[in-house]
Each structure stands twice: as C-alpha cells, then as structure tokens.
mmCIF file with all atom_site columns, C-alpha atoms and ligand atoms in Angstrom:
data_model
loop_
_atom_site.group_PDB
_atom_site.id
_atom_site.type_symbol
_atom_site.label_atom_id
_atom_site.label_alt_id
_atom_site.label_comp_id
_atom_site.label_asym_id
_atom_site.label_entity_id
_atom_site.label_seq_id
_atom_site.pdbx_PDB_ins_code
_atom_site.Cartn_x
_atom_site.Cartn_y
_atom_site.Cartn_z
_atom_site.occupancy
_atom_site.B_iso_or_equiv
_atom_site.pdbx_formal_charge
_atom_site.auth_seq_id
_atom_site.auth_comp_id
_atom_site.auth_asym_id
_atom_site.auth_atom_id
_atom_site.pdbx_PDB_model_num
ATOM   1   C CA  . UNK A 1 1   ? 88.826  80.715  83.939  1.00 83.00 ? 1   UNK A CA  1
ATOM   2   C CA  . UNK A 1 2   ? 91.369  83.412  85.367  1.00 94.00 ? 2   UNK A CA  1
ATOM   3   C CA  . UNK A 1 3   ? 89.876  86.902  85.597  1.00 96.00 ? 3   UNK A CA  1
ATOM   4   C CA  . UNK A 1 4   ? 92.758  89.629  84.774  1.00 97.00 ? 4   UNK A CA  1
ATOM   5   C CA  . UNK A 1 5   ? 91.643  93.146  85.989  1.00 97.00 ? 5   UNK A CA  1
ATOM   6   C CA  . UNK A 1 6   ? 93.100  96.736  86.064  1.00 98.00 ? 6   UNK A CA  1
ATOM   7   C CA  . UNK A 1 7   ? 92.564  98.232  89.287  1.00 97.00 ? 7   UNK A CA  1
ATOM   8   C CA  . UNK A 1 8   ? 93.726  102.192 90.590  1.00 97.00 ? 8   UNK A CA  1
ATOM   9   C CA  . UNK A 1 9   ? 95.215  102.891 93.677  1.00 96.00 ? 9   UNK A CA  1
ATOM   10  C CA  . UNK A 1 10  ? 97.816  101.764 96.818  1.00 98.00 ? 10  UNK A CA  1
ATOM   11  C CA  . UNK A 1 11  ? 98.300  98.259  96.342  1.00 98.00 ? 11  UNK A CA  1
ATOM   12  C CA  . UNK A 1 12  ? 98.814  97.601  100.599 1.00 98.00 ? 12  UNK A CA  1
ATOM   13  C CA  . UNK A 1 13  ? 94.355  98.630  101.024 1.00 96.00 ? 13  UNK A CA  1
ATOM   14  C CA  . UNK A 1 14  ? 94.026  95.072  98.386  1.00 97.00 ? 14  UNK A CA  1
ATOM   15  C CA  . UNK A 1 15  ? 92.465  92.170  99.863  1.00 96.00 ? 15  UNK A CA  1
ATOM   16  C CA  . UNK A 1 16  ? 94.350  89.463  98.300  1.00 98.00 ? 16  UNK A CA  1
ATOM   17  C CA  . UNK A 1 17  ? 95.671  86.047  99.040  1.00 98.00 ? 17  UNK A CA  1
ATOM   18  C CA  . UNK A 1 18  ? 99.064  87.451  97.405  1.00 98.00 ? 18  UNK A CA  1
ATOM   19  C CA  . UNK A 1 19  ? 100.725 91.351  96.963  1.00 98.00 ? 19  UNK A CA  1
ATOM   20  C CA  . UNK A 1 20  ? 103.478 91.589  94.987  1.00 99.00 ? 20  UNK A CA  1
ATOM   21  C CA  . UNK A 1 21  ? 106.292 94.065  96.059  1.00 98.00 ? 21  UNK A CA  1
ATOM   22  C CA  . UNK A 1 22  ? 108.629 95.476  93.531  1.00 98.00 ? 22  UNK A CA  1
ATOM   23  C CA  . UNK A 1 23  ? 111.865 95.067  95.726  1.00 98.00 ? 23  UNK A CA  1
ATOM   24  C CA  . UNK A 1 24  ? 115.512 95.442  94.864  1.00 98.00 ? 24  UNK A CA  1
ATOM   25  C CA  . UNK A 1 25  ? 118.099 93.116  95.257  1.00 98.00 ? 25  UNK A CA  1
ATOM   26  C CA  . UNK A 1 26  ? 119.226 93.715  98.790  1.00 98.00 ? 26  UNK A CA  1
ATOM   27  C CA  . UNK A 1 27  ? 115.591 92.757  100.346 1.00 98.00 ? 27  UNK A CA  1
ATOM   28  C CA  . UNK A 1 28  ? 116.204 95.214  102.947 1.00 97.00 ? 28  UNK A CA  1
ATOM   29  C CA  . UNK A 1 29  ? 113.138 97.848  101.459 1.00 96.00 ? 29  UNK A CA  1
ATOM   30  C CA  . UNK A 1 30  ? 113.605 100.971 99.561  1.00 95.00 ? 30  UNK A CA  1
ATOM   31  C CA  . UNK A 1 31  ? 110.950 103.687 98.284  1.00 97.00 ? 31  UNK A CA  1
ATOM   32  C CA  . UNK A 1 32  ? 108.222 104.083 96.238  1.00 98.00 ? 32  UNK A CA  1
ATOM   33  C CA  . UNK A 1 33  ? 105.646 100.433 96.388  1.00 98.00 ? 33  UNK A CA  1
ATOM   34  C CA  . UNK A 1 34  ? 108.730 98.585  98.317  1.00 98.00 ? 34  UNK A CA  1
ATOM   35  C CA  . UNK A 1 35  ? 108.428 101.238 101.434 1.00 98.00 ? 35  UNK A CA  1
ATOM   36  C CA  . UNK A 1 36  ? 104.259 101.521 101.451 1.00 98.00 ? 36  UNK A CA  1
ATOM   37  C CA  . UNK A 1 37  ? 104.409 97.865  102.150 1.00 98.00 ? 37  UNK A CA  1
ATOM   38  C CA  . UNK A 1 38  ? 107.148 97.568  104.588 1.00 98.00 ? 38  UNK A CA  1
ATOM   39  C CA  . UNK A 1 39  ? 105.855 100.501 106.322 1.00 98.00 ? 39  UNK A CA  1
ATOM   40  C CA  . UNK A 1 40  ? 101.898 98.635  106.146 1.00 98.00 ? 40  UNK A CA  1
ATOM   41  C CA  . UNK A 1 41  ? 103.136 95.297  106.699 1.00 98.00 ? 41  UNK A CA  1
ATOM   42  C CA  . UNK A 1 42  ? 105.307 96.221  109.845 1.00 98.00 ? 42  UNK A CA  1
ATOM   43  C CA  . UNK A 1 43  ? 108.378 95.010  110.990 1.00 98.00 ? 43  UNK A CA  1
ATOM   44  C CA  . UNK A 1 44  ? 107.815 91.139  110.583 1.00 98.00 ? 44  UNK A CA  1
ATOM   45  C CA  . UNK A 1 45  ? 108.638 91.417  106.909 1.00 98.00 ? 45  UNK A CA  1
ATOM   46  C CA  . UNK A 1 46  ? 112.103 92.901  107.140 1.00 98.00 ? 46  UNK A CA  1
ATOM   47  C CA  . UNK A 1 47  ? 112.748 90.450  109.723 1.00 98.00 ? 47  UNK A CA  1
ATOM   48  C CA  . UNK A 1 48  ? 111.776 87.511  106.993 1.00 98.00 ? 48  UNK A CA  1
ATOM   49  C CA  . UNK A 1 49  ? 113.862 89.351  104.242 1.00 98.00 ? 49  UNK A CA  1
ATOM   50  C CA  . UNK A 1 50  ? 116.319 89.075  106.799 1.00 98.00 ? 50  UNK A CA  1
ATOM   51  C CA  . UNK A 1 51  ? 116.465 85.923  107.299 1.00 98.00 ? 51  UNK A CA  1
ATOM   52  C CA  . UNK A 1 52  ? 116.071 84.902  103.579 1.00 98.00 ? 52  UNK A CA  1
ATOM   53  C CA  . UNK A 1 53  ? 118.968 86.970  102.279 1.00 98.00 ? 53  UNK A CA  1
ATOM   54  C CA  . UNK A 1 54  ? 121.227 85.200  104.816 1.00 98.00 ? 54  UNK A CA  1
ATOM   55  C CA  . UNK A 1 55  ? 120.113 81.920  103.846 1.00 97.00 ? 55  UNK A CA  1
ATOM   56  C CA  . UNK A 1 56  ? 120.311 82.294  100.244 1.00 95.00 ? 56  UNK A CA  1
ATOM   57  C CA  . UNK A 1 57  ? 121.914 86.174  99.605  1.00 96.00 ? 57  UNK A CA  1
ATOM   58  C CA  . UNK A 1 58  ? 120.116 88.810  97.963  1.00 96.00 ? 58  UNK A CA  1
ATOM   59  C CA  . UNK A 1 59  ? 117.298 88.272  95.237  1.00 98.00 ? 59  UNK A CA  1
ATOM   60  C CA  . UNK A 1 60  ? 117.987 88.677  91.500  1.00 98.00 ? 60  UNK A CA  1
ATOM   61  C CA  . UNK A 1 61  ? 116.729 90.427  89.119  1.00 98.00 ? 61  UNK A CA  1
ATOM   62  C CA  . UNK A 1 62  ? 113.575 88.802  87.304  1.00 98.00 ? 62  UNK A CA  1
ATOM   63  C CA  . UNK A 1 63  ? 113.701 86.099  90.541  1.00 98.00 ? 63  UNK A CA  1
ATOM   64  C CA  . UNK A 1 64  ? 111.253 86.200  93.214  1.00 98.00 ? 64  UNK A CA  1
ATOM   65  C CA  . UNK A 1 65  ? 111.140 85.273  96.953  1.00 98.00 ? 65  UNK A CA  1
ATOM   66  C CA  . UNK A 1 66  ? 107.546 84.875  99.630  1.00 98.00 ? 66  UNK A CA  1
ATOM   67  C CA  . UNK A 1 67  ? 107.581 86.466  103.141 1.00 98.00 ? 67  UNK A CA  1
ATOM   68  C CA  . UNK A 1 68  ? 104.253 86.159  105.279 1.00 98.00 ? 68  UNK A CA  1
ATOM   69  C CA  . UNK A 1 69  ? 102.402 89.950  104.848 1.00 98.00 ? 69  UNK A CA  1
ATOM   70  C CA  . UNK A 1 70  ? 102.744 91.158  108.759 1.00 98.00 ? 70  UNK A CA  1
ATOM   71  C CA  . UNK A 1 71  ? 99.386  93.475  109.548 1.00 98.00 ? 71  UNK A CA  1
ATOM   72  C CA  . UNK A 1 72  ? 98.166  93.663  105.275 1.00 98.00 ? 72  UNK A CA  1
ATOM   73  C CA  . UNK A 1 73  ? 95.054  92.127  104.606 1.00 97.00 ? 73  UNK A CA  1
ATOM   74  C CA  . UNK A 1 74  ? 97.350  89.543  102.117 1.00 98.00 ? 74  UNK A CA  1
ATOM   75  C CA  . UNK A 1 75  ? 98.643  86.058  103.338 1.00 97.00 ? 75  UNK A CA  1
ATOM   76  C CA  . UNK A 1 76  ? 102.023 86.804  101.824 1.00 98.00 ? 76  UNK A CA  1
ATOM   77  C CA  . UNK A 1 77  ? 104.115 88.951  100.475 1.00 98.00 ? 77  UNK A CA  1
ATOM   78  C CA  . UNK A 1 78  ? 106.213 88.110  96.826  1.00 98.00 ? 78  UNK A CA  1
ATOM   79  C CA  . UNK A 1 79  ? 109.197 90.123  96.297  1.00 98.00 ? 79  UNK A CA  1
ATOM   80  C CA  . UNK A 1 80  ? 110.649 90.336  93.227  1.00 98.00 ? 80  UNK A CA  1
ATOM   81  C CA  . UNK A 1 81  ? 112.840 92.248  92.062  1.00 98.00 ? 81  UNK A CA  1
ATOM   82  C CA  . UNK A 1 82  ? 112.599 94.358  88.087  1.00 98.00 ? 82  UNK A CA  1
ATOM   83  C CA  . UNK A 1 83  ? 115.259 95.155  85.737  1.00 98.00 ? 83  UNK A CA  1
ATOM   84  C CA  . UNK A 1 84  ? 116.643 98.382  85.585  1.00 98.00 ? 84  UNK A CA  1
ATOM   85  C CA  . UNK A 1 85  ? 116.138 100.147 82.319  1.00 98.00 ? 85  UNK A CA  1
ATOM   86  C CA  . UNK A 1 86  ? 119.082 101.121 80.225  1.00 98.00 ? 86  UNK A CA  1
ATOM   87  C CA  . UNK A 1 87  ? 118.352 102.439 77.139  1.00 98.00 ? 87  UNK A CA  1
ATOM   88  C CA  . UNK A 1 88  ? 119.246 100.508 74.026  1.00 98.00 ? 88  UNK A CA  1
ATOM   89  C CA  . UNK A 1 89  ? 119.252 97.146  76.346  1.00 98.00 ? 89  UNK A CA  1
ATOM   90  C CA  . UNK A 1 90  ? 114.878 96.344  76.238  1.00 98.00 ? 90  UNK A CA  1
ATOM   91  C CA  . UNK A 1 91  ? 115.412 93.717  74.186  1.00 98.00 ? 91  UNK A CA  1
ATOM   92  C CA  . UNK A 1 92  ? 117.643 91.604  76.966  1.00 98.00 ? 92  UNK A CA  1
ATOM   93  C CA  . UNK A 1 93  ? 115.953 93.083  79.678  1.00 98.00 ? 93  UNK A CA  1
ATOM   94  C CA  . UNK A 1 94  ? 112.089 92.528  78.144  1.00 98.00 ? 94  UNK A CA  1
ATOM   95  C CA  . UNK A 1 95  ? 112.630 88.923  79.687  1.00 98.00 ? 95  UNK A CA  1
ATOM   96  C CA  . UNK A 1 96  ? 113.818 89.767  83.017  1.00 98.00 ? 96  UNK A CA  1
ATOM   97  C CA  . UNK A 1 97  ? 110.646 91.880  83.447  1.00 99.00 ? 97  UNK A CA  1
ATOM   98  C CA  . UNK A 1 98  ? 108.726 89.063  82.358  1.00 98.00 ? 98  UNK A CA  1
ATOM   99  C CA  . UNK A 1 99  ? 110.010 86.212  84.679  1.00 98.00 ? 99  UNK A CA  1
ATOM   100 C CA  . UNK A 1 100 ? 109.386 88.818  87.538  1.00 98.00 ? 100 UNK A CA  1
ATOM   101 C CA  . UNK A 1 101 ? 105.779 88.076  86.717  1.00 98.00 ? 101 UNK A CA  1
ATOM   102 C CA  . UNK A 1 102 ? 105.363 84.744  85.848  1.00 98.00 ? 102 UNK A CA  1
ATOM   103 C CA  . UNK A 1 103 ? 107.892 83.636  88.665  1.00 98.00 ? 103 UNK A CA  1
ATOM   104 C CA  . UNK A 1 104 ? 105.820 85.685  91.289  1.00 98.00 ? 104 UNK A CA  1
ATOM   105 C CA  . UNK A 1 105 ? 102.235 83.522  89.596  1.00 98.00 ? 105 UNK A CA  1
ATOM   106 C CA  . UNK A 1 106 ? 104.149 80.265  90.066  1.00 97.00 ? 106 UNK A CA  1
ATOM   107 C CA  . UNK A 1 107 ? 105.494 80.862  93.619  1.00 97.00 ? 107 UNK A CA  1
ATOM   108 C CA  . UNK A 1 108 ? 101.968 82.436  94.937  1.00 98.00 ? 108 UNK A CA  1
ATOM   109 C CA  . UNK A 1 109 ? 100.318 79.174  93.134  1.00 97.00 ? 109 UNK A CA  1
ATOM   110 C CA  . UNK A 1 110 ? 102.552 76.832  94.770  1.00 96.00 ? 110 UNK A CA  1
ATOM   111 C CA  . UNK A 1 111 ? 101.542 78.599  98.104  1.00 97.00 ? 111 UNK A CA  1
ATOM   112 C CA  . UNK A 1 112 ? 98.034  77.812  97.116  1.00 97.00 ? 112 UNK A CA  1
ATOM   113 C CA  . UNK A 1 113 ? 97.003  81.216  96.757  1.00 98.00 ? 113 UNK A CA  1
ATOM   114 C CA  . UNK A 1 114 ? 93.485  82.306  94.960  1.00 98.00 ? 114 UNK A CA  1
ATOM   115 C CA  . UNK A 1 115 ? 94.167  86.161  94.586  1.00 98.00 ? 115 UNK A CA  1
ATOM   116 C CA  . UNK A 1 116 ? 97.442  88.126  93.285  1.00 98.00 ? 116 UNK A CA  1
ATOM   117 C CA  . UNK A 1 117 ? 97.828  91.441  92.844  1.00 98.00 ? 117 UNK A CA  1
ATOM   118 C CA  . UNK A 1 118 ? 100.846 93.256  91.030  1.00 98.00 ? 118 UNK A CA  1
ATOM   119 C CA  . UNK A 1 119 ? 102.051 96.783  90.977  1.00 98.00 ? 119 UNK A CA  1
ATOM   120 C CA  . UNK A 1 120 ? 104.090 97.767  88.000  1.00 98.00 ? 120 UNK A CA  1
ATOM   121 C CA  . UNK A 1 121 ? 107.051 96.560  88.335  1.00 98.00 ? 121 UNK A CA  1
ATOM   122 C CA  . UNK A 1 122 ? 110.277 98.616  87.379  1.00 98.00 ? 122 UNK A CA  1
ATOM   123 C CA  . UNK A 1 123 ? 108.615 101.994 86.081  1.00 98.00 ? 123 UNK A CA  1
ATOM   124 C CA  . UNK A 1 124 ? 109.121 103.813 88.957  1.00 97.00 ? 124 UNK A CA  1
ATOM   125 C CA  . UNK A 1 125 ? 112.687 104.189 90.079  1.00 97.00 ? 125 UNK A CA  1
ATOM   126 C CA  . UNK A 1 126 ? 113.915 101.643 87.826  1.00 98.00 ? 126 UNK A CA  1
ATOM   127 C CA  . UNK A 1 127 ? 112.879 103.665 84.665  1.00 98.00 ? 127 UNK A CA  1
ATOM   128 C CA  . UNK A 1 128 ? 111.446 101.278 82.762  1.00 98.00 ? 128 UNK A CA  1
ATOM   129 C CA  . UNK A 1 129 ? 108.943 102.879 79.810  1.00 98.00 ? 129 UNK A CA  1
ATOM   130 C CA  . UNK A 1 130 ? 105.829 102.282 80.890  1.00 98.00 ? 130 UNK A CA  1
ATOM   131 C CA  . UNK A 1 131 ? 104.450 101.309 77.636  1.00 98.00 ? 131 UNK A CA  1
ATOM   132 C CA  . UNK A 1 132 ? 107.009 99.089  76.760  1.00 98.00 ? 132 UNK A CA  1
ATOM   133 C CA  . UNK A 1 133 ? 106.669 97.288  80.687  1.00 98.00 ? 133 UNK A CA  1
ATOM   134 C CA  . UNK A 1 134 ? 102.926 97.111  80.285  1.00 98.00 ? 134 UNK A CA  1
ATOM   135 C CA  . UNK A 1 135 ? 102.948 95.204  77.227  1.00 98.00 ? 135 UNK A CA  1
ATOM   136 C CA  . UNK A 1 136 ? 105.901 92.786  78.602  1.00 98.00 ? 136 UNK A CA  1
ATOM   137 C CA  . UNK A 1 137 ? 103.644 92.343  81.674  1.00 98.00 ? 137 UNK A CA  1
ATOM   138 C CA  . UNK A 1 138 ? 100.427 91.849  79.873  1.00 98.00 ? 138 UNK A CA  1
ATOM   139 C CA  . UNK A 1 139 ? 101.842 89.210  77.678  1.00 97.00 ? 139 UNK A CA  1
ATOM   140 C CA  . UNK A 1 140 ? 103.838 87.467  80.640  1.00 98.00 ? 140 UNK A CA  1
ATOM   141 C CA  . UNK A 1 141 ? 100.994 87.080  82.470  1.00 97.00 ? 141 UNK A CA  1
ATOM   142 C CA  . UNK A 1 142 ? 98.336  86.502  79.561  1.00 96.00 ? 142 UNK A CA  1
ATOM   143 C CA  . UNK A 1 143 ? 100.798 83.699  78.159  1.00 95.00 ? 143 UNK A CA  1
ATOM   144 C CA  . UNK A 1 144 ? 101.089 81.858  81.410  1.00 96.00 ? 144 UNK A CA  1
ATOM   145 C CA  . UNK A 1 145 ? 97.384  81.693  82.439  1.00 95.00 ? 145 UNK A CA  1
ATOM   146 C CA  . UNK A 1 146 ? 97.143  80.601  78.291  1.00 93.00 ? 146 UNK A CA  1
ATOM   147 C CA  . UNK A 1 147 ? 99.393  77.514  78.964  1.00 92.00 ? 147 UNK A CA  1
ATOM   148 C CA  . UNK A 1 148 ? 97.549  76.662  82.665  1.00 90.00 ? 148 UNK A CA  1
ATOM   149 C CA  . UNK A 1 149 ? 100.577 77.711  84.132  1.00 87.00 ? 149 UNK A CA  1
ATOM   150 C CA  . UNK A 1 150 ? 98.433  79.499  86.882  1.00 91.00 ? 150 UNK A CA  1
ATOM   151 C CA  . UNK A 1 151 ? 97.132  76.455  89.170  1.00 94.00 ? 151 UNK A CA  1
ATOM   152 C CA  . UNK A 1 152 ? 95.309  77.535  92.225  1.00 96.00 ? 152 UNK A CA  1
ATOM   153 C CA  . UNK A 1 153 ? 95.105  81.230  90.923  1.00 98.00 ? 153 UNK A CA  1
ATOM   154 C CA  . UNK A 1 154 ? 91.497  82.593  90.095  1.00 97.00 ? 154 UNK A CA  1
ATOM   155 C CA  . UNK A 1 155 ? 91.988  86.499  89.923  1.00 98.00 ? 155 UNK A CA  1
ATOM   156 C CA  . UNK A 1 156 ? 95.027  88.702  88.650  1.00 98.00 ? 156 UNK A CA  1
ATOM   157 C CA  . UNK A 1 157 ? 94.922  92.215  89.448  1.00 98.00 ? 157 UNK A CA  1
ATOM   158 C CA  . UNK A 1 158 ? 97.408  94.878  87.389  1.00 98.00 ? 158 UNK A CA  1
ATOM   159 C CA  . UNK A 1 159 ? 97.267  97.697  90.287  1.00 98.00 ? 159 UNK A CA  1
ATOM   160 C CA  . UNK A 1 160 ? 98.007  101.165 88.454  1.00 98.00 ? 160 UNK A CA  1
ATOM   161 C CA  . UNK A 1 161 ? 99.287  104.133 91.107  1.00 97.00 ? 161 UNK A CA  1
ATOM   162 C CA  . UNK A 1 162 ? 99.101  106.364 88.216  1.00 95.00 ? 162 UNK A CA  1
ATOM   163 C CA  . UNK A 1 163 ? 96.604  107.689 85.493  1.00 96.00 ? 163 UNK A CA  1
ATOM   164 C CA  . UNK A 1 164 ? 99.423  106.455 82.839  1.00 96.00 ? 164 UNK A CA  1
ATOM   165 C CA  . UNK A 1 165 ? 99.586  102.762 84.141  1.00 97.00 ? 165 UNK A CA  1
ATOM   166 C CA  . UNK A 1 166 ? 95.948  102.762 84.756  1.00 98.00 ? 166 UNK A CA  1
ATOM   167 C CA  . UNK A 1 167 ? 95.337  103.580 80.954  1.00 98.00 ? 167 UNK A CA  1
ATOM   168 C CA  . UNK A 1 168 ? 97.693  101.820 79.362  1.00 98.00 ? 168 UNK A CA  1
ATOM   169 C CA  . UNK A 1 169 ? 96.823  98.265  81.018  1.00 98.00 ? 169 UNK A CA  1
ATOM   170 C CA  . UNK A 1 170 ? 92.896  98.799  80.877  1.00 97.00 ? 170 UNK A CA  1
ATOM   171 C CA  . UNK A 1 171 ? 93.802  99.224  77.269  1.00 96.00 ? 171 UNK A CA  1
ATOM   172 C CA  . UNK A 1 172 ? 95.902  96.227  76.829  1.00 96.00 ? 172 UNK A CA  1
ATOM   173 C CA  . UNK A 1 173 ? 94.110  93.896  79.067  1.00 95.00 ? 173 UNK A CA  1
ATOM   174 C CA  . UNK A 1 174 ? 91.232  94.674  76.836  1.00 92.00 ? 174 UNK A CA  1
ATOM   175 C CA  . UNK A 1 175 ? 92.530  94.101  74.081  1.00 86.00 ? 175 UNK A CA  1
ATOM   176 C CA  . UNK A 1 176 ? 94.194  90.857  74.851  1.00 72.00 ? 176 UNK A CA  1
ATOM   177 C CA  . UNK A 1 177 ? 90.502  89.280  77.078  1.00 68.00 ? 177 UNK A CA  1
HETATM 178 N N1  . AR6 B 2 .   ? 100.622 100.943 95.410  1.00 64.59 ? 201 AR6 B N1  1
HETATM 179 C C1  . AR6 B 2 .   ? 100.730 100.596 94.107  1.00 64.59 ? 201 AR6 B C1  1
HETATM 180 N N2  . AR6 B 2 .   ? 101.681 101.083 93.296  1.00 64.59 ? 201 AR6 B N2  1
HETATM 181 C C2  . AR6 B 2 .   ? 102.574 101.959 93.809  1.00 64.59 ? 201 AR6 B C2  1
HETATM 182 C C3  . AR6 B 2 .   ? 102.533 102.378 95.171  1.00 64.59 ? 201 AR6 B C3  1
HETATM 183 C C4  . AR6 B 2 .   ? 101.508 101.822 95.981  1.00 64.59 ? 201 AR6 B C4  1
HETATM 184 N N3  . AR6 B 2 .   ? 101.377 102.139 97.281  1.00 64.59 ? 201 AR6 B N3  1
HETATM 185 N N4  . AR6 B 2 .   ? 103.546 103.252 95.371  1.00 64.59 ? 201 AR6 B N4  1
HETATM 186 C C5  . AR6 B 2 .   ? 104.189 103.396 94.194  1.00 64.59 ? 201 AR6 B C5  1
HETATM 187 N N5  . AR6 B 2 .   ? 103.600 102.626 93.241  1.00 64.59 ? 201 AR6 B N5  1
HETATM 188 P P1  . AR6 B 2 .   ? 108.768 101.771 92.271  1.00 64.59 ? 201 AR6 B P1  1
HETATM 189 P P2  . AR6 B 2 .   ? 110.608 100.102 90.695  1.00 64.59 ? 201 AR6 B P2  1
HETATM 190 C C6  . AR6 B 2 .   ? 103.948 102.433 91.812  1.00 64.59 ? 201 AR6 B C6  1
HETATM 191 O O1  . AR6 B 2 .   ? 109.685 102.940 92.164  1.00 64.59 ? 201 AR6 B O1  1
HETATM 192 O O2  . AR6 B 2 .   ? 110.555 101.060 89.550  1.00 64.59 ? 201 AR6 B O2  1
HETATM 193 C C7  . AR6 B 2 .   ? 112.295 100.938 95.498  1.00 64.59 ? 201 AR6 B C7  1
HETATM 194 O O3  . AR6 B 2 .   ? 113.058 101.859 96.200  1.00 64.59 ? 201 AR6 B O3  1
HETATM 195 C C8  . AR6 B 2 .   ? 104.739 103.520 91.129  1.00 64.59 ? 201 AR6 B C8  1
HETATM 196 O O4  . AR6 B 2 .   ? 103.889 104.573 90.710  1.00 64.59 ? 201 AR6 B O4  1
HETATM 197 O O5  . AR6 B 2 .   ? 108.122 101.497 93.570  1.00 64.59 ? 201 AR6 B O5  1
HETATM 198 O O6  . AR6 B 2 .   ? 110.476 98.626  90.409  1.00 64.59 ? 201 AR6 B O6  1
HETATM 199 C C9  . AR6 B 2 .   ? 112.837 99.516  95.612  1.00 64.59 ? 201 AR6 B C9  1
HETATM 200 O O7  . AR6 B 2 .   ? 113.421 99.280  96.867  1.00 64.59 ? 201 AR6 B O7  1
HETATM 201 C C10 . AR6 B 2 .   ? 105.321 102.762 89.937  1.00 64.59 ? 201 AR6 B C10 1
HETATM 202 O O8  . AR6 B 2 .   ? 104.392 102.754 88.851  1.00 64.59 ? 201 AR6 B O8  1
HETATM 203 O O9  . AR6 B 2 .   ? 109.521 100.396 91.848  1.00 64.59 ? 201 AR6 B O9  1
HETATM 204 C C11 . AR6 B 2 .   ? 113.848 99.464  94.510  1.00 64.59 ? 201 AR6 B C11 1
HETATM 205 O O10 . AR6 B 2 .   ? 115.086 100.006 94.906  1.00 64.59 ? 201 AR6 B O10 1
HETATM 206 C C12 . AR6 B 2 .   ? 105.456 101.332 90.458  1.00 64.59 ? 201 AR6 B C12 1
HETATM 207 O O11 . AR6 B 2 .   ? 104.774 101.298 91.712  1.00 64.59 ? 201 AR6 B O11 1
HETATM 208 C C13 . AR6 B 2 .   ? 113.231 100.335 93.423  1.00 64.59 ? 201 AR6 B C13 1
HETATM 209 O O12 . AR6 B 2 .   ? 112.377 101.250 94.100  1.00 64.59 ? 201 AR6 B O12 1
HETATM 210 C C14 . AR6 B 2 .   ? 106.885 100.876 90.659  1.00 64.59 ? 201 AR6 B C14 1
HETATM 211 O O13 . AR6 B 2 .   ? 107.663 101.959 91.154  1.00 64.59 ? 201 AR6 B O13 1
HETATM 212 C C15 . AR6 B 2 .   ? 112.398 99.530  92.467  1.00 64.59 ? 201 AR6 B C15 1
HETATM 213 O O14 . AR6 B 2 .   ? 111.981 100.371 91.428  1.00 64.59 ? 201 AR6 B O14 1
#
C-alpha cells in the first residue's frame, strides 16, 4: 500500500529518502523551488549537475536525472525538468508533465528509496495552470502506483508552497484514495 499525501510548505525542511527539484534544462539552478534547494543543499549539487550535463548534456523536458542532496535531510536529489506552458498546446504537453512524475518514481525506486516528495512541477515560472497540472500529476502518479510501477516506494508527498496547490491536490488526492 502507497500512502499519497498533500503536505504545505518549503519542500528542502522534508525528511525524505527522495526531493524532487523542478529544474530546467541547463541543470545549472534557477529560481523559485530549483534555487531553495541549491541554496539548502550547498554547493555539492551544482558540482553533480555539473558533471552530469557534461557526460550526457542538459536534461529534457519530462526526463529526469539523481544527484546526492548535499546538507538536506534527503538521500538524493531528482531533477526533472516541466514543460513550459503555451497556451493552446496542453494537450501535447499534458504528457511531458506526466513523465516528469512517473520518471522521477521510477528513478528514486531504482535507487531504493522509501520516501518522495514532489513540488509542483511547472506552475511557477513555467506557467502551467495549476488546475490543469494538478490533475496531470494526480493521475501520473495515481496510475503508476495502480500498475505497481512504484517498487521500493511507501509514501508520496504532493508538497503545495501555495494555498492554491494546497487545495486543489487535497481535493484531488481525495477524491482519487
Ligand atoms: N518548496 C516547495 N515548493 C516551492 C518552493 C519551496 N521551497 N519554492 C517555490 N515552490 P517554480 P517551474 C513552488 O517556478 O514552474 C526555476 O527558475 C512554487 O510555488 O519553482 O517548474 C527553474 O530553474 C510553484 O508552485 O518551477 C526553471 O528555470 C512550484 O514550486 C523554472 O524555474 C514550481 O515553481 C522552472 O519553473
């Protein structure tokens, strides 16, 4: 059994096996959830971001990539990286958003990890509705633990920086338990 919570407030204070970070495609850090956890992880994890993009380039959208988690409470870091919204496009981008989800479960599963905890992913400065990404990430994550796609994972936590977020996936992971 997977427990799927809501929870409010800064995703870096979590103690989880896994945070997710909603990156961009450069790896290199940015604002909003991408620069509290840089700037509470430390410098380690733009030295492993580092290295990975010149292994393997940048990340792409809907992909995801692990980093150890520096001085959080976490054992790693996933960064993946969202869509940006363009209006008229949801429909082709509804999928992106999705594999940033289940791609993050599968990678923080393979790691063995018991604990993941996601911030919502492209409705900050990527612009994505926030009703419209809630539902996309409910039902990514909701159809993955369905088909035991989940492995080690035991807890999935939707953390909500803002009263909107916070209602609108208590609402939906409600609906859908
Ligand atoms: N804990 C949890 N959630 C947070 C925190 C926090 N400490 N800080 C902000 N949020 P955004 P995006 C919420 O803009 O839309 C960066 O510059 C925030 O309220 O961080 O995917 C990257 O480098 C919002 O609901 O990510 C990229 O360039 C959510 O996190 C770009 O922004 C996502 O907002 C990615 O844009």
């Amino acid at each position: 059994m997977v427990a799927i919570e809501v929870v409010r407030g800064d995703i870096t204070s979590l103690e989880v096996d896994a945070i997710v970070n909603a990156a961009n495609s450069s790896l290199m850090g940015g604002g909003g959830v991408d620069g509290a956890i840089h700037r509470a992880a430390g410098p380690s994890l733009l030295e492993e971001c580092r290295a990975i993009v010149a292994r393997q380039g940048g990340c792409p959208p809907g992909e995801a990539v692990m980093t150890g988690a520096g001085d959080l409470k976490a054992t790693v870091v996933i960064h993946t990286v969202g869509p940006v919204w363009q209006p008229g496009e949801g429909d082709r981008l509804d999928p992106i958003l999705a594999s940033c989800y289940t791609t993050s479960l599968r990678l923080a599963a393979d790691a063995g990890c018991r604990s993941i905890a996601f911030p919502n992913i492209s409705t900050g400065v990527y612009g994505y509705p926030k009703d419209r990404a809630a539902d996309v990430a409910v039902g990514a994550v909701r159809s993955l633990v369905a088909g035991r796609g989940g492995g080690s994972i035991e807890r999935i936590l939707f953390v909500c920086f803002d009263d909107d977020n916070a209602e609108l996936y208590e609402a939906r992971v409600a609906a859908s338990g």
